[in-house]
mmCIF file with all atom_site columns, C-alpha atoms and ligand atoms in Angstrom:
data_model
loop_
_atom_site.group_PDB
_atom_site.id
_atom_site.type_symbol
_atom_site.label_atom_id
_atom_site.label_alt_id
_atom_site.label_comp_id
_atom_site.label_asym_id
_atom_site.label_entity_id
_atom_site.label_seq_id
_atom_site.pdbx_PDB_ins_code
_atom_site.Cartn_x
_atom_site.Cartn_y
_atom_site.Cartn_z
_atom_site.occupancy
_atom_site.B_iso_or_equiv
_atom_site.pdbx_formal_charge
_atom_site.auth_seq_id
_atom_site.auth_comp_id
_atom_site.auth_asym_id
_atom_site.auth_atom_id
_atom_site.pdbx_PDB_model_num
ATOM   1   C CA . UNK W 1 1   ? 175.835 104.048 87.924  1.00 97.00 ? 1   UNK W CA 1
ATOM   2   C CA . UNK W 1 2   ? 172.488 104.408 89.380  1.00 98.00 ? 2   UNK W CA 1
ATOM   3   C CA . UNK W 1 3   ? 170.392 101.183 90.840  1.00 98.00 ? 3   UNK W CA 1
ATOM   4   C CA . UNK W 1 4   ? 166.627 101.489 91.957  1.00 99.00 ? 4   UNK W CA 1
ATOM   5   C CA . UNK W 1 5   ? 165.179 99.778  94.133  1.00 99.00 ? 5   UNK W CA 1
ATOM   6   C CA . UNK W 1 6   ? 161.489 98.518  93.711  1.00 99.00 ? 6   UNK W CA 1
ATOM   7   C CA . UNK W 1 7   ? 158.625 97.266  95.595  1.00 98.00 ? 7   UNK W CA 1
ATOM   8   C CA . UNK W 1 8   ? 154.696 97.967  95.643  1.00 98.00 ? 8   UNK W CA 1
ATOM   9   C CA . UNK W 1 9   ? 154.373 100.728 98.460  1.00 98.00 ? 9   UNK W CA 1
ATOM   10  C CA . UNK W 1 10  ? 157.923 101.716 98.643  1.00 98.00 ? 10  UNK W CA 1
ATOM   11  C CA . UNK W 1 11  ? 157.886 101.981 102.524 1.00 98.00 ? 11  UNK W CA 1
ATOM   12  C CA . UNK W 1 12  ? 158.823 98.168  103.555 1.00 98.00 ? 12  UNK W CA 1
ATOM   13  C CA . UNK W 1 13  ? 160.912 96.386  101.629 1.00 98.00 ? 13  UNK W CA 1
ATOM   14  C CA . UNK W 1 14  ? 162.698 99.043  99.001  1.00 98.00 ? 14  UNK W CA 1
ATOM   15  C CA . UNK W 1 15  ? 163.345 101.717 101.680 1.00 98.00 ? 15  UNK W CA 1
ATOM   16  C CA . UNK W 1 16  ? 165.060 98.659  103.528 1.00 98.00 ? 16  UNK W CA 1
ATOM   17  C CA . UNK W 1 17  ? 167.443 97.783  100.646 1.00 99.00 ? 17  UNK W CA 1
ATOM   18  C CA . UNK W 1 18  ? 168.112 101.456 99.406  1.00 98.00 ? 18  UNK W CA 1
ATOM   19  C CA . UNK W 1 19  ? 169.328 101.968 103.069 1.00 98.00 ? 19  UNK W CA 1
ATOM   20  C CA . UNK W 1 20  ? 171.227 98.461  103.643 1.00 98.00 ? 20  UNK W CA 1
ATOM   21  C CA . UNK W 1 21  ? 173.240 99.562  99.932  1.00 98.00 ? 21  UNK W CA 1
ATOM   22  C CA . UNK W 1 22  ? 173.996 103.337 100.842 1.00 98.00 ? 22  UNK W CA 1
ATOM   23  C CA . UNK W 1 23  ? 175.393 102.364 103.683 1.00 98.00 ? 23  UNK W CA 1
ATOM   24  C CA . UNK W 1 24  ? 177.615 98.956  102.488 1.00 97.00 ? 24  UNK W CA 1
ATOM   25  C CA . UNK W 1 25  ? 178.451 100.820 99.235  1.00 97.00 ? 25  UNK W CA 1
ATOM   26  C CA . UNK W 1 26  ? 180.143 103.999 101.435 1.00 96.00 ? 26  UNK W CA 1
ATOM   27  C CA . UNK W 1 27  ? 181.719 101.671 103.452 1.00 96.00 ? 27  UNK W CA 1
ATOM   28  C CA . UNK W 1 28  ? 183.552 100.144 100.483 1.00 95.00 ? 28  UNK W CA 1
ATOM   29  C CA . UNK W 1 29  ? 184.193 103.320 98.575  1.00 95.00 ? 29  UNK W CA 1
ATOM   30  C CA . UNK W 1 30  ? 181.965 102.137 95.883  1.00 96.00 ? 30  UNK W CA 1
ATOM   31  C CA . UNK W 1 31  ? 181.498 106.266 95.110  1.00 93.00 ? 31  UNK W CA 1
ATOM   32  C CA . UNK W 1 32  ? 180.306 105.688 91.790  1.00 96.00 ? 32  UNK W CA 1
ATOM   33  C CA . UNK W 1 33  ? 177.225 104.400 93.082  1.00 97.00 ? 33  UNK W CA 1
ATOM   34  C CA . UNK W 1 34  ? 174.090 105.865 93.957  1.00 98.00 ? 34  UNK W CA 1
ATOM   35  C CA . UNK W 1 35  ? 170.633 104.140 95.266  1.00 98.00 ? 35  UNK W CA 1
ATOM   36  C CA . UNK W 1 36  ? 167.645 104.945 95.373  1.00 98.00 ? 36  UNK W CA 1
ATOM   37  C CA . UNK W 1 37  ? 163.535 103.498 95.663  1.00 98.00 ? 37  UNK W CA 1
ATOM   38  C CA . UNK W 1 38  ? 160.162 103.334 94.540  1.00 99.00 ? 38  UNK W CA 1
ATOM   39  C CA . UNK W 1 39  ? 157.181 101.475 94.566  1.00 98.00 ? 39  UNK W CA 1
ATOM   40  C CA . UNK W 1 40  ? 155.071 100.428 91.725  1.00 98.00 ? 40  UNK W CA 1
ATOM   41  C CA . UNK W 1 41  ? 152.226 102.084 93.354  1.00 98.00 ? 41  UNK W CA 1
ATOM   42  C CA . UNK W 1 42  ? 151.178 105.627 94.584  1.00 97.00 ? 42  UNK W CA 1
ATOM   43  C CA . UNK W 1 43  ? 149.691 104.360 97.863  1.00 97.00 ? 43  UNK W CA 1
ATOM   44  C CA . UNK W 1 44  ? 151.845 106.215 100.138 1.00 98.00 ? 44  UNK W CA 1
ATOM   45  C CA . UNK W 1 45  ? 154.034 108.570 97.916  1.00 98.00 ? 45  UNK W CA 1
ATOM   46  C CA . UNK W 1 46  ? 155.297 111.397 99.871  1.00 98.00 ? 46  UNK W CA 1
ATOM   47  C CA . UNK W 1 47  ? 155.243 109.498 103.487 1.00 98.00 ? 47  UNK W CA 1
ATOM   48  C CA . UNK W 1 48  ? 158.366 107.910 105.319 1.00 98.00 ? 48  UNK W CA 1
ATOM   49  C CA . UNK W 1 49  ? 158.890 104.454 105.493 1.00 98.00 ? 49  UNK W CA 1
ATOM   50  C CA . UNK W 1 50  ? 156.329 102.156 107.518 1.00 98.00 ? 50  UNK W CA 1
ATOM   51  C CA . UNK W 1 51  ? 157.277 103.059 111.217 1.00 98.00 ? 51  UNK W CA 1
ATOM   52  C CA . UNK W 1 52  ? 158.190 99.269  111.525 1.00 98.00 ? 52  UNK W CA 1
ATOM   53  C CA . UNK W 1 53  ? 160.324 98.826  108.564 1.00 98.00 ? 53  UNK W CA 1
ATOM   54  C CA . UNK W 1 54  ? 162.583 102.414 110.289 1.00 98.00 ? 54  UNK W CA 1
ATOM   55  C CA . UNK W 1 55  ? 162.742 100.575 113.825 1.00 98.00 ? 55  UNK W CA 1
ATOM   56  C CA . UNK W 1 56  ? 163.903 97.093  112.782 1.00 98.00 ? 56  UNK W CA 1
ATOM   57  C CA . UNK W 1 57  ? 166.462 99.109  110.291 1.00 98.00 ? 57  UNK W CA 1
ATOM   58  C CA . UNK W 1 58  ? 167.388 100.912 113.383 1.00 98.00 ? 58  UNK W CA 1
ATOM   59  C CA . UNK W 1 59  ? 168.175 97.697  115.023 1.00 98.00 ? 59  UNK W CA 1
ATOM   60  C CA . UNK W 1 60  ? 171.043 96.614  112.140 1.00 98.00 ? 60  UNK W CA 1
ATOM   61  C CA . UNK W 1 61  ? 172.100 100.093 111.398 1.00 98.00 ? 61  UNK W CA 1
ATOM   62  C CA . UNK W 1 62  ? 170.707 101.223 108.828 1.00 98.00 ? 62  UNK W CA 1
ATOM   63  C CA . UNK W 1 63  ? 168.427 104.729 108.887 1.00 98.00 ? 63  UNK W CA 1
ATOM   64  C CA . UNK W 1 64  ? 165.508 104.634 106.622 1.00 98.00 ? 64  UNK W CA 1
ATOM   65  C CA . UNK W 1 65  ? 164.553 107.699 108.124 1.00 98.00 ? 65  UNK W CA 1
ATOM   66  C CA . UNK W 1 66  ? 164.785 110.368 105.641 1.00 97.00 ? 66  UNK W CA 1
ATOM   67  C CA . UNK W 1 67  ? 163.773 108.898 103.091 1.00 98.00 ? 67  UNK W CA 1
ATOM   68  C CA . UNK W 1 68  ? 160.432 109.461 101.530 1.00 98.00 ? 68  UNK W CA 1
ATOM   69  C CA . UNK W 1 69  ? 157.770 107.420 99.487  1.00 98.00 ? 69  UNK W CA 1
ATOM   70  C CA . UNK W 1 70  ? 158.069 107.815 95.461  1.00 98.00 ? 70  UNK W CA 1
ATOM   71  C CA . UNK W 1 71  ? 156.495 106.139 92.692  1.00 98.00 ? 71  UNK W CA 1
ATOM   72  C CA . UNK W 1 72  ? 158.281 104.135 89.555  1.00 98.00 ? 72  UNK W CA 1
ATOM   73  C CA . UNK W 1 73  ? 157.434 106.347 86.638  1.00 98.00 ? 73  UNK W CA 1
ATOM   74  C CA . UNK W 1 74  ? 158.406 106.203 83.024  1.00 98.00 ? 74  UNK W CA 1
ATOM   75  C CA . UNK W 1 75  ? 161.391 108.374 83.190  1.00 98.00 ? 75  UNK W CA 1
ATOM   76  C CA . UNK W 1 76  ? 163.137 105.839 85.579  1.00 98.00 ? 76  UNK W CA 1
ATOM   77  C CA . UNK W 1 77  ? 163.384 103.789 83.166  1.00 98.00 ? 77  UNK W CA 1
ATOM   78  C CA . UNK W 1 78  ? 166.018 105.972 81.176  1.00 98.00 ? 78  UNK W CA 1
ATOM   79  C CA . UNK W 1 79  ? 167.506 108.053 83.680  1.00 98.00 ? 79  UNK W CA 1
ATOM   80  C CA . UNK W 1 80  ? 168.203 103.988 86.109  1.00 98.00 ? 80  UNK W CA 1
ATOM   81  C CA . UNK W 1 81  ? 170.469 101.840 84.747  1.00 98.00 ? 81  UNK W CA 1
ATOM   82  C CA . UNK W 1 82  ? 169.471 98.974  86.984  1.00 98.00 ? 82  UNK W CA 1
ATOM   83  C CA . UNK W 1 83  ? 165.842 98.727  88.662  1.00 98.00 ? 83  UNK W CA 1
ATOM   84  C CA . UNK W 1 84  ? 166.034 95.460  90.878  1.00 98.00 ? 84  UNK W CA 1
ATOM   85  C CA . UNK W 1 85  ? 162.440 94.492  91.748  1.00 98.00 ? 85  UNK W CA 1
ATOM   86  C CA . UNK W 1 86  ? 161.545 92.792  95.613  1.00 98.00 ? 86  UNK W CA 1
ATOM   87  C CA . UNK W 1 87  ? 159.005 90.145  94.471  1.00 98.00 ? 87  UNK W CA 1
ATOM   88  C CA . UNK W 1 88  ? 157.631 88.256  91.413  1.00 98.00 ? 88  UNK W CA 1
ATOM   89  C CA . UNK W 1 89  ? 154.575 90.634  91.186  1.00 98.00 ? 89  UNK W CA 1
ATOM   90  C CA . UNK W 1 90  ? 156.650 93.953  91.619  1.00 98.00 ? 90  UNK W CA 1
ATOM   91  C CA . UNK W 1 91  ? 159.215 92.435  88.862  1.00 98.00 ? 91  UNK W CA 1
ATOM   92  C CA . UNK W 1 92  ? 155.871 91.637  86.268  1.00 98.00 ? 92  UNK W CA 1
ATOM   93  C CA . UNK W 1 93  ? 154.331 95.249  87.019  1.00 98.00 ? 93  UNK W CA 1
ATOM   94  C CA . UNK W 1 94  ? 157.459 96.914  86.405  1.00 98.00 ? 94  UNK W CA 1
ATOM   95  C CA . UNK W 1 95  ? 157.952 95.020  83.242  1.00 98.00 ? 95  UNK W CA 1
ATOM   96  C CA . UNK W 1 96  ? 154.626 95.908  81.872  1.00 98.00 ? 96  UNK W CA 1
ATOM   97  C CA . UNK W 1 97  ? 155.484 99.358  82.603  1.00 98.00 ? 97  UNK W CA 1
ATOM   98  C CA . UNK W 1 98  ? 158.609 99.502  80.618  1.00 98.00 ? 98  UNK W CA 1
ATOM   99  C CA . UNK W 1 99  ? 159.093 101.286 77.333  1.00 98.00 ? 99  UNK W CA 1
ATOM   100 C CA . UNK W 1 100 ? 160.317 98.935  74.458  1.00 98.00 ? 100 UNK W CA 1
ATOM   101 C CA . UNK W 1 101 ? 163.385 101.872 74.026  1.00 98.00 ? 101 UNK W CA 1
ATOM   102 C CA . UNK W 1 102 ? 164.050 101.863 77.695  1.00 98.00 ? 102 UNK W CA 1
ATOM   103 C CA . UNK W 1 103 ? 167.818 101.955 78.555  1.00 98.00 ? 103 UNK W CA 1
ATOM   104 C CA . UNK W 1 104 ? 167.203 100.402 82.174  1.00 98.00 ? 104 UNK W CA 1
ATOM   105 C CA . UNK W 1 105 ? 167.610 96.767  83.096  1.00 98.00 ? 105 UNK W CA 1
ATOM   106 C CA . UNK W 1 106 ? 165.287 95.053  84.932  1.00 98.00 ? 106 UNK W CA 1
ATOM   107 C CA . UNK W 1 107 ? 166.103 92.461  87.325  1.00 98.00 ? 107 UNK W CA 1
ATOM   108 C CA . UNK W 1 108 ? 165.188 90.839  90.634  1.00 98.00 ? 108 UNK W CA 1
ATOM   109 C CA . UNK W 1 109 ? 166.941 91.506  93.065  1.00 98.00 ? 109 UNK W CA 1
ATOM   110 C CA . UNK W 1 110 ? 167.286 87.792  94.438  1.00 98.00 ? 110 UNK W CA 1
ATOM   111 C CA . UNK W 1 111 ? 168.876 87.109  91.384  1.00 98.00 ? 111 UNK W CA 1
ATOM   112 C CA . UNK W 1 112 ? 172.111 88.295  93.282  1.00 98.00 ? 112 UNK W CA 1
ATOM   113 C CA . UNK W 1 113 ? 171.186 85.992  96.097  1.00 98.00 ? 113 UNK W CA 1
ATOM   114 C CA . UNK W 1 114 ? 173.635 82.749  96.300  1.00 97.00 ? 114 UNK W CA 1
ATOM   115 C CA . UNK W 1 115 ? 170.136 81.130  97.889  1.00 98.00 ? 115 UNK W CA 1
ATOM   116 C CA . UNK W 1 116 ? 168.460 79.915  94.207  1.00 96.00 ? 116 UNK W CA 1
ATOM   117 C CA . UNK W 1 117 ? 165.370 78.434  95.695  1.00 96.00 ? 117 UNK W CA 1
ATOM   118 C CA . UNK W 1 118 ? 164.877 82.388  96.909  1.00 97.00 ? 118 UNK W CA 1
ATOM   119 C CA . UNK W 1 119 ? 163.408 84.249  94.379  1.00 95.00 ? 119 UNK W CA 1
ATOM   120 C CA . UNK W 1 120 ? 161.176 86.734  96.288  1.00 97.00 ? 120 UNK W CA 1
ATOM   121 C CA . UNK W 1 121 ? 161.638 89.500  99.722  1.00 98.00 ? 121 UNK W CA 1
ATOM   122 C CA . UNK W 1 122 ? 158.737 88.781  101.019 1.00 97.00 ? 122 UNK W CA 1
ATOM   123 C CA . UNK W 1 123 ? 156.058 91.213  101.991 1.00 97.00 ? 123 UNK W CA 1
ATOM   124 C CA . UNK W 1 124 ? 156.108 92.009  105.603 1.00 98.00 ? 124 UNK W CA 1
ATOM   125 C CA . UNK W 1 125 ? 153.237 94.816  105.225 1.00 97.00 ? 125 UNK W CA 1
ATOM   126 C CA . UNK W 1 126 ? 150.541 92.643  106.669 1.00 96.00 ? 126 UNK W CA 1
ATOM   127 C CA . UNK W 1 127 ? 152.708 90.287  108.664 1.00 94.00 ? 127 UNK W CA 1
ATOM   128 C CA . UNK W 1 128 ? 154.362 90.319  112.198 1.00 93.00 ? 128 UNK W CA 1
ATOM   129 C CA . UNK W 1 129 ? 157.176 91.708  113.236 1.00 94.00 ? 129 UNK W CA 1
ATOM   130 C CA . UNK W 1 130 ? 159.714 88.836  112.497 1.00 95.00 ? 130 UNK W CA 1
ATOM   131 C CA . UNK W 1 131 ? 159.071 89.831  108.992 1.00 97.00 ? 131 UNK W CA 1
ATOM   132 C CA . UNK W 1 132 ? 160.651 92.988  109.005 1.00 98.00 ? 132 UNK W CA 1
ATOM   133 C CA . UNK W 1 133 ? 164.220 91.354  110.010 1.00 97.00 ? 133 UNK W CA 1
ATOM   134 C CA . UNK W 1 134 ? 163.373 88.782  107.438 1.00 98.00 ? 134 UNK W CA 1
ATOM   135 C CA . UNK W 1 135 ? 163.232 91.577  104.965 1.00 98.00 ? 135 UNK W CA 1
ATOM   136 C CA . UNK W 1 136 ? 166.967 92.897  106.179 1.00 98.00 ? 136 UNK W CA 1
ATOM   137 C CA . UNK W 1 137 ? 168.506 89.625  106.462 1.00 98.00 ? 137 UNK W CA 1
ATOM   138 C CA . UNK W 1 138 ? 167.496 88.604  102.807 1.00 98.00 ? 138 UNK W CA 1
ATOM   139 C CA . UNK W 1 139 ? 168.764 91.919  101.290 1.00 98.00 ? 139 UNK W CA 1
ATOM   140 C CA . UNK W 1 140 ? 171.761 92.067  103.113 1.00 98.00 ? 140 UNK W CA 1
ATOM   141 C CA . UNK W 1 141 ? 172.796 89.027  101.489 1.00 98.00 ? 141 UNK W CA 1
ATOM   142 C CA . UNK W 1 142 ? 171.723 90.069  98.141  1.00 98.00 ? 142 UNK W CA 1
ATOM   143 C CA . UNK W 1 143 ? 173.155 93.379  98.423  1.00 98.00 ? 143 UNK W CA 1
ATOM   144 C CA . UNK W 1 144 ? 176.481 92.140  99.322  1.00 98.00 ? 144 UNK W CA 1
ATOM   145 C CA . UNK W 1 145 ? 176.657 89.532  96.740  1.00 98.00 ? 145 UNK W CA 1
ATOM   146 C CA . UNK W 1 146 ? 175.553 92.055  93.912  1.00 98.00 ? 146 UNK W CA 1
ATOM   147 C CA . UNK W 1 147 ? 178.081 95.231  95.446  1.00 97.00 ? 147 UNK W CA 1
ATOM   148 C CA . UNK W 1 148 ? 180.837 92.213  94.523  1.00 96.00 ? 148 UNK W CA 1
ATOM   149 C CA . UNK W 1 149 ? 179.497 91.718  91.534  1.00 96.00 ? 149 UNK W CA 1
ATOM   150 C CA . UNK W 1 150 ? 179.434 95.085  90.133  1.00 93.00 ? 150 UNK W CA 1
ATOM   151 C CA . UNK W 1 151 ? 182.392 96.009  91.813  1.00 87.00 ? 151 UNK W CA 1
ATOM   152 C CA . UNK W 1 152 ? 184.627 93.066  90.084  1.00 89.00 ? 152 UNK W CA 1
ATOM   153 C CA . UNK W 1 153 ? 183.005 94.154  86.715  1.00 84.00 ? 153 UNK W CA 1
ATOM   154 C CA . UNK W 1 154 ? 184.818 97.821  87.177  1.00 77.00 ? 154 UNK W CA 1
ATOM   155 C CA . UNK W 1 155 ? 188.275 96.149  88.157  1.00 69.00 ? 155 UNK W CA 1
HETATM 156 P P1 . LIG M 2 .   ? 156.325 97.382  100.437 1.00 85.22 ? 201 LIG M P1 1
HETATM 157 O O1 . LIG M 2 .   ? 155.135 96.914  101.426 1.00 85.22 ? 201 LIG M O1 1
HETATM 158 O O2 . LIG M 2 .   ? 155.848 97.106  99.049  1.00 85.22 ? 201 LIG M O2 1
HETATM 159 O O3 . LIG M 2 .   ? 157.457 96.530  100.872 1.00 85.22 ? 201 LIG M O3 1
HETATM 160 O O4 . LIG M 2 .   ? 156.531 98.858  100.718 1.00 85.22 ? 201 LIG M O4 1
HETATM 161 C C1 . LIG M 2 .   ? 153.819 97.332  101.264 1.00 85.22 ? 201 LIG M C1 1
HETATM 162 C C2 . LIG M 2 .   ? 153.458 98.588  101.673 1.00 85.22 ? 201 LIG M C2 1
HETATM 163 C C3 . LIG M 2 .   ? 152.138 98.999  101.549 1.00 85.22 ? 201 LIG M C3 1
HETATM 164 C C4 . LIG M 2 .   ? 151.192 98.142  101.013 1.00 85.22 ? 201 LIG M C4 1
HETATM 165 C C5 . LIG M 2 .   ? 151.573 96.885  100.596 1.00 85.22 ? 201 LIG M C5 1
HETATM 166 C C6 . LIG M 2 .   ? 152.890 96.478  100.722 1.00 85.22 ? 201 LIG M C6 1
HETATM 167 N N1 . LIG M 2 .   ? 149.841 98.545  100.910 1.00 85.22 ? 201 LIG M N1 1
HETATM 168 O O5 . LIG M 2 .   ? 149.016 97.743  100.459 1.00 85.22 ? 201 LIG M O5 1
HETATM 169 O O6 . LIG M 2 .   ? 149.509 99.696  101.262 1.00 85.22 ? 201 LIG M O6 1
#
């Protein structure tokens, strides 16, 4: 099974989740699992993740080091089974982008989140610091919530 992660610049908040589910899904032995991320746009393809986004990662264990900056393209959406979008924009761009044969779902990420009223990670690009463990904190919870949901779905 193979879940994307997506966001707009793909150096904030995606890096953050791909990182936060690698690591809970090897912890749990969920092997047949693999993550990965993109952004909608090609802003910063090819670059690491925001220098801000790796340090506060750092912080709750998670390296977003290695990975590097790739945009969403039209194969993704045969080769993903699950692309789980960050915010309402990212989840509208990457439905206009999807072919009407397209074998991928496409879902919000939040949708996992046992917090209805939250329905978007918010952007911590242009914001403060405080932002960036907002970003963790939300997708931890998500993540967790959705690894249990898959995972019960193999049983
Ligand atoms: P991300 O954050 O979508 O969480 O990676 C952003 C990164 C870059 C920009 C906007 C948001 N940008 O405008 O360059």
């Amino acid at each position: 099974m193979k879940i994307m992660f997506v966001c707009l610049g793909n150096i904030c908040r995606s890096p953050t989740a791909h990182a936060i589910a690698q690591k809970r899904a090897v912890e749990q032995g969920l092997t047949y699992i693999s993550f990965s991320s993109s952004g909608t746009s090609g802003y910063h393809v090819g670059e690491h993740p925001d220098k801000r986004a790796i340090a506060h990662g750092a912080q709750h264990g998670y390296d977003l080091s290695r990975l590097t900056a790739q945009r969403l393209t039209q194969d993704d959406f045969y080769e993903q089974d699950l692309l789980l979008t960050m915010d309402d924009q990212n989840y509208q761009d990457v439905l206009a982008m999807k072919p009407a044969d397209a074998t991928a779902i496409v879902k919000r990420l939040l949708d996992y989140h046992p917090d209805p009223e939250l329905t978007q990670v918010p952007d911590p690009y242009y914001g403060g610091n405080a932002g960036f463990d907002t970003v963790v904190a939300i997708c931890e919870t998500a993540i967790d919530a959705m690894l249990d949901q898959i995972d019960n779905k193999q049983r």
